[in-house]
PDB file of C-alpha atoms in Angstrom:
ATOM      1  CA  MET B   1      10.623 -16.416  12.600  1.00 49.00           C
ATOM      2  CA  SER B   2      10.979 -16.456  16.366  1.00 57.00           C
ATOM      3  CA  GLU B   3       7.818 -16.320  18.471  1.00 59.00           C
ATOM      4  CA  GLY B   4       8.533 -12.776  19.712  1.00 81.00           C
ATOM      5  CA  ASP B   5       9.516 -11.287  16.356  1.00 94.00           C
ATOM      6  CA  VAL B   6       7.387  -8.606  14.743  1.00 96.00           C
ATOM      7  CA  ARG B   7       5.935  -9.362  11.310  1.00 97.00           C
ATOM      8  CA  GLY B   8       6.225  -6.630   8.694  1.00 98.00           C
ATOM      9  CA  ILE B   9       3.558  -6.002   6.080  1.00 99.00           C
ATOM     10  CA  VAL B  10       4.474  -3.585   3.286  1.00 99.00           C
ATOM     11  CA  ILE B  11       1.312  -1.991   1.871  1.00 99.00           C
ATOM     12  CA  ALA B  12       1.759   0.119  -1.242  1.00 98.00           C
ATOM     13  CA  HIS B  13       0.438   1.147  -4.624  1.00 96.00           C
ATOM     14  CA  GLY B  14       0.969  -1.108  -7.633  1.00 95.00           C
ATOM     15  CA  GLU B  15       4.013  -3.367  -7.417  1.00 97.00           C
ATOM     16  CA  VAL B  16       5.991  -1.155  -5.019  1.00 97.00           C
ATOM     17  CA  ALA B  17       5.476  -3.467  -2.027  1.00 98.00           C
ATOM     18  CA  THR B  18       6.502  -6.590  -3.931  1.00 98.00           C
ATOM     19  CA  SER B  19       9.624  -4.898  -5.306  1.00 98.00           C
ATOM     20  CA  LEU B  20      10.743  -3.669  -1.878  1.00 98.00           C
ATOM     21  CA  VAL B  21      10.118  -7.022  -0.198  1.00 98.00           C
ATOM     22  CA  ASP B  22      11.907  -8.901  -2.997  1.00 98.00           C
ATOM     23  CA  ALA B  23      14.917  -6.596  -2.602  1.00 98.00           C
ATOM     24  CA  VAL B  24      15.040  -7.125   1.177  1.00 98.00           C
ATOM     25  CA  ARG B  25      14.787 -10.896   0.784  1.00 97.00           C
ATOM     26  CA  SER B  26      17.552 -10.843  -1.834  1.00 97.00           C
ATOM     27  CA  ILE B  27      19.901  -8.714   0.280  1.00 97.00           C
ATOM     28  CA  ALA B  28      19.182 -10.109   3.743  1.00 96.00           C
ATOM     29  CA  GLY B  29      18.047 -13.666   3.045  1.00 93.00           C
ATOM     30  CA  VAL B  30      15.145 -13.294   5.463  1.00 92.00           C
ATOM     31  CA  GLU B  31      12.391 -15.915   5.665  1.00 92.00           C
ATOM     32  CA  PRO B  32       9.234 -15.070   3.681  1.00 92.00           C
ATOM     33  CA  GLU B  33       6.880 -14.826   6.671  1.00 93.00           C
ATOM     34  CA  ALA B  34       8.968 -12.074   8.296  1.00 96.00           C
ATOM     35  CA  LEU B  35       8.073  -9.474   5.666  1.00 97.00           C
ATOM     36  CA  VAL B  36       5.144  -9.723   3.270  1.00 98.00           C
ATOM     37  CA  PRO B  37       3.980  -7.437   0.431  1.00 98.00           C
ATOM     38  CA  LEU B  38       0.429  -6.227  -0.131  1.00 98.00           C
ATOM     39  CA  SER B  39      -0.762  -4.130  -3.076  1.00 98.00           C
ATOM     40  CA  ASN B  40      -3.842  -1.931  -2.974  1.00 97.00           C
ATOM     41  CA  ALA B  41      -4.466  -2.568  -6.694  1.00 97.00           C
ATOM     42  CA  GLY B  42      -8.189  -2.935  -7.332  1.00 96.00           C
ATOM     43  CA  LEU B  43      -9.094  -2.768  -3.635  1.00 97.00           C
ATOM     44  CA  GLY B  44     -11.418  -0.269  -1.999  1.00 96.00           C
ATOM     45  CA  ARG B  45     -10.917   0.779   1.620  1.00 96.00           C
ATOM     46  CA  ASP B  46     -12.908  -2.066   3.196  1.00 97.00           C
ATOM     47  CA  ALA B  47     -11.328  -4.723   0.980  1.00 98.00           C
ATOM     48  CA  LEU B  48      -7.844  -3.344   1.685  1.00 98.00           C
ATOM     49  CA  CYS B  49      -8.501  -3.378   5.440  1.00 98.00           C
ATOM     50  CA  ALA B  50      -9.662  -6.996   5.149  1.00 98.00           C
ATOM     51  CA  ALA B  51      -6.557  -7.917   3.121  1.00 98.00           C
ATOM     52  CA  ILE B  52      -4.338  -6.322   5.775  1.00 98.00           C
ATOM     53  CA  ARG B  53      -6.011  -8.355   8.525  1.00 97.00           C
ATOM     54  CA  GLU B  54      -5.655 -11.541   6.444  1.00 97.00           C
ATOM     55  CA  SER B  55      -1.913 -10.843   6.100  1.00 96.00           C
ATOM     56  CA  PHE B  56      -1.400 -10.833   9.865  1.00 96.00           C
ATOM     57  CA  GLY B  57       0.742 -13.483  11.466  1.00 86.00           C
ATOM     58  CA  ASP B  58       0.651 -14.370  15.145  1.00 89.00           C
ATOM     59  CA  GLY B  59       1.759 -11.657  17.528  1.00 93.00           C
ATOM     60  CA  ARG B  60       2.876  -8.126  16.757  1.00 96.00           C
ATOM     61  CA  GLN B  61       2.821  -6.460  13.343  1.00 98.00           C
ATOM     62  CA  ILE B  62       4.230  -3.324  11.742  1.00 98.00           C
ATOM     63  CA  LEU B  63       2.381  -1.992   8.731  1.00 99.00           C
ATOM     64  CA  PHE B  64       4.714  -0.126   6.373  1.00 99.00           C
ATOM     65  CA  THR B  65       2.996   2.210   3.901  1.00 98.00           C
ATOM     66  CA  ASP B  66       4.270   4.165   0.932  1.00 96.00           C
ATOM     67  CA  LEU B  67       2.538   7.537   1.408  1.00 94.00           C
ATOM     68  CA  PRO B  68       1.581   9.239   4.687  1.00 93.00           C
ATOM     69  CA  SER B  69      -1.928  10.199   3.585  1.00 89.00           C
ATOM     70  CA  GLY B  70      -2.647   7.745   0.780  1.00 91.00           C
ATOM     71  CA  SER B  71      -5.234   4.972   0.719  1.00 96.00           C
ATOM     72  CA  CYS B  72      -2.723   2.389   1.962  1.00 98.00           C
ATOM     73  CA  HIS B  73      -1.839   4.474   5.007  1.00 98.00           C
ATOM     74  CA  LEU B  74      -5.445   5.315   5.817  1.00 97.00           C
ATOM     75  CA  ALA B  75      -6.424   1.628   5.706  1.00 98.00           C
ATOM     76  CA  ALA B  76      -3.390   0.696   7.819  1.00 98.00           C
ATOM     77  CA  MET B  77      -4.336   3.292  10.438  1.00 98.00           C
ATOM     78  CA  LEU B  78      -7.932   2.039  10.585  1.00 98.00           C
ATOM     79  CA  VAL B  79      -6.729  -1.519  11.184  1.00 98.00           C
ATOM     80  CA  ALA B  80      -4.034  -0.475  13.685  1.00 98.00           C
ATOM     81  CA  ARG B  81      -6.463   1.556  15.782  1.00 98.00           C
ATOM     82  CA  GLU B  82      -8.739  -1.445  16.246  1.00 97.00           C
ATOM     83  CA  THR B  83      -6.015  -4.074  16.716  1.00 96.00           C
ATOM     84  CA  GLU B  84      -3.680  -4.468  19.671  1.00 95.00           C
ATOM     85  CA  GLY B  85       0.034  -4.862  18.929  1.00 96.00           C
ATOM     86  CA  VAL B  86       0.065  -3.139  15.536  1.00 98.00           C
ATOM     87  CA  GLY B  87       2.329  -0.209  14.622  1.00 98.00           C
ATOM     88  CA  VAL B  88       2.346   1.846  11.424  1.00 98.00           C
ATOM     89  CA  VAL B  89       5.302   3.490   9.672  1.00 98.00           C
ATOM     90  CA  SER B  90       4.814   5.579   6.534  1.00 97.00           C
ATOM     91  CA  GLY B  91       7.282   6.533   3.811  1.00 97.00           C
ATOM     92  CA  VAL B  92       8.731   3.031   3.575  1.00 98.00           C
ATOM     93  CA  ASN B  93      12.146   2.655   1.968  1.00 98.00           C
ATOM     94  CA  LEU B  94      14.798  -0.028   1.605  1.00 98.00           C
ATOM     95  CA  PRO B  95      17.106   1.135   4.457  1.00 98.00           C
ATOM     96  CA  MET B  96      14.124   1.109   6.834  1.00 98.00           C
ATOM     97  CA  LEU B  97      13.084  -2.407   5.835  1.00 98.00           C
ATOM     98  CA  LEU B  98      16.617  -3.778   6.062  1.00 98.00           C
ATOM     99  CA  ASP B  99      16.930  -2.449   9.597  1.00 98.00           C
ATOM    100  CA  PHE B 100      13.536  -3.933  10.425  1.00 98.00           C
ATOM    101  CA  VAL B 101      14.430  -7.489   9.426  1.00 97.00           C
ATOM    102  CA  PHE B 102      17.481  -7.447  11.695  1.00 97.00           C
ATOM    103  CA  LYS B 103      15.781  -5.732  14.663  1.00 97.00           C
ATOM    104  CA  ARG B 104      12.248  -7.154  14.622  1.00 95.00           C
ATOM    105  CA  GLY B 105      12.719  -8.697  18.061  1.00 95.00           C
ATOM    106  CA  LEU B 106      12.509  -5.231  19.647  1.00 96.00           C
ATOM    107  CA  GLY B 107       9.317  -3.906  21.237  1.00 95.00           C
ATOM    108  CA  LEU B 108       7.061  -1.747  19.064  1.00 96.00           C
ATOM    109  CA  ASN B 109       7.663   1.345  21.221  1.00 96.00           C
ATOM    110  CA  GLU B 110      11.378   1.076  20.492  1.00 97.00           C
ATOM    111  CA  LEU B 111      11.140  -0.291  16.962  1.00 97.00           C
ATOM    112  CA  VAL B 112       8.758   2.239  15.364  1.00 97.00           C
ATOM    113  CA  PRO B 113      10.841   5.370  16.147  1.00 98.00           C
ATOM    114  CA  ARG B 114      14.031   3.507  15.236  1.00 98.00           C
ATOM    115  CA  LEU B 115      12.623   2.606  11.817  1.00 98.00           C
ATOM    116  CA  MET B 116      11.494   6.179  11.209  1.00 97.00           C
ATOM    117  CA  GLU B 117      15.018   7.383  11.975  1.00 98.00           C
ATOM    118  CA  LYS B 118      16.670   4.715   9.794  1.00 97.00           C
ATOM    119  CA  GLY B 119      14.351   5.588   6.921  1.00 96.00           C
ATOM    120  CA  GLN B 120      15.255   9.272   7.185  1.00 96.00           C
ATOM    121  CA  ASP B 121      18.966   8.482   7.537  1.00 96.00           C
ATOM    122  CA  GLY B 122      18.769   6.528   4.285  1.00 95.00           C
ATOM    123  CA  ILE B 123      17.841   9.629   2.286  1.00 95.00           C
ATOM    124  CA  HIS B 124      20.753  11.541   0.771  1.00 94.00           C
ATOM    125  CA  GLY B 125      20.990  14.103  -1.959  1.00 95.00           C
ATOM    126  CA  TYR B 126      23.483  15.778  -4.220  1.00 95.00           C
ATOM    127  CA  ARG B 127      23.208  19.278  -5.582  1.00 94.00           C
ATOM    128  CA  PRO B 128      25.616  20.260  -8.327  1.00 95.00           C
ATOM    129  CA  PRO B 129      27.487  23.507  -7.784  1.00 94.00           C
ATOM    130  CA  GLU B 130      25.808  26.555  -9.254  1.00 92.00           C
ATOM    131  CA  GLY B 131      27.516  28.412 -11.978  1.00 77.00           C
TER     132      GLY B 131
END
């Protein structure tokens, strides 16, 4: 990981974070310290906030959370508001994380909106014809 690269921390319920990070590592071959998983399993708000801080690397961080108003997101927002150089993106998905690992050298003000857009662009649907 280059000195200026952003570290990603995926914070989610159960094994969601581990599964997403494993998939990204498998597809992109990224080094382990670039993107790390963190589960909220068995953790209250204060313990989850502490675990997030312990997951930090040097420099800038982006905290990816699974739900926009869940316990993971609320803890991430508490930590981000008190810590310089930390962004938060909610609704994490695989397209978003894949873009992140290839663009983590960007500044947070450019990277956060880009990741939100890539995450939305990765959602597609099919509706069968009525009748």
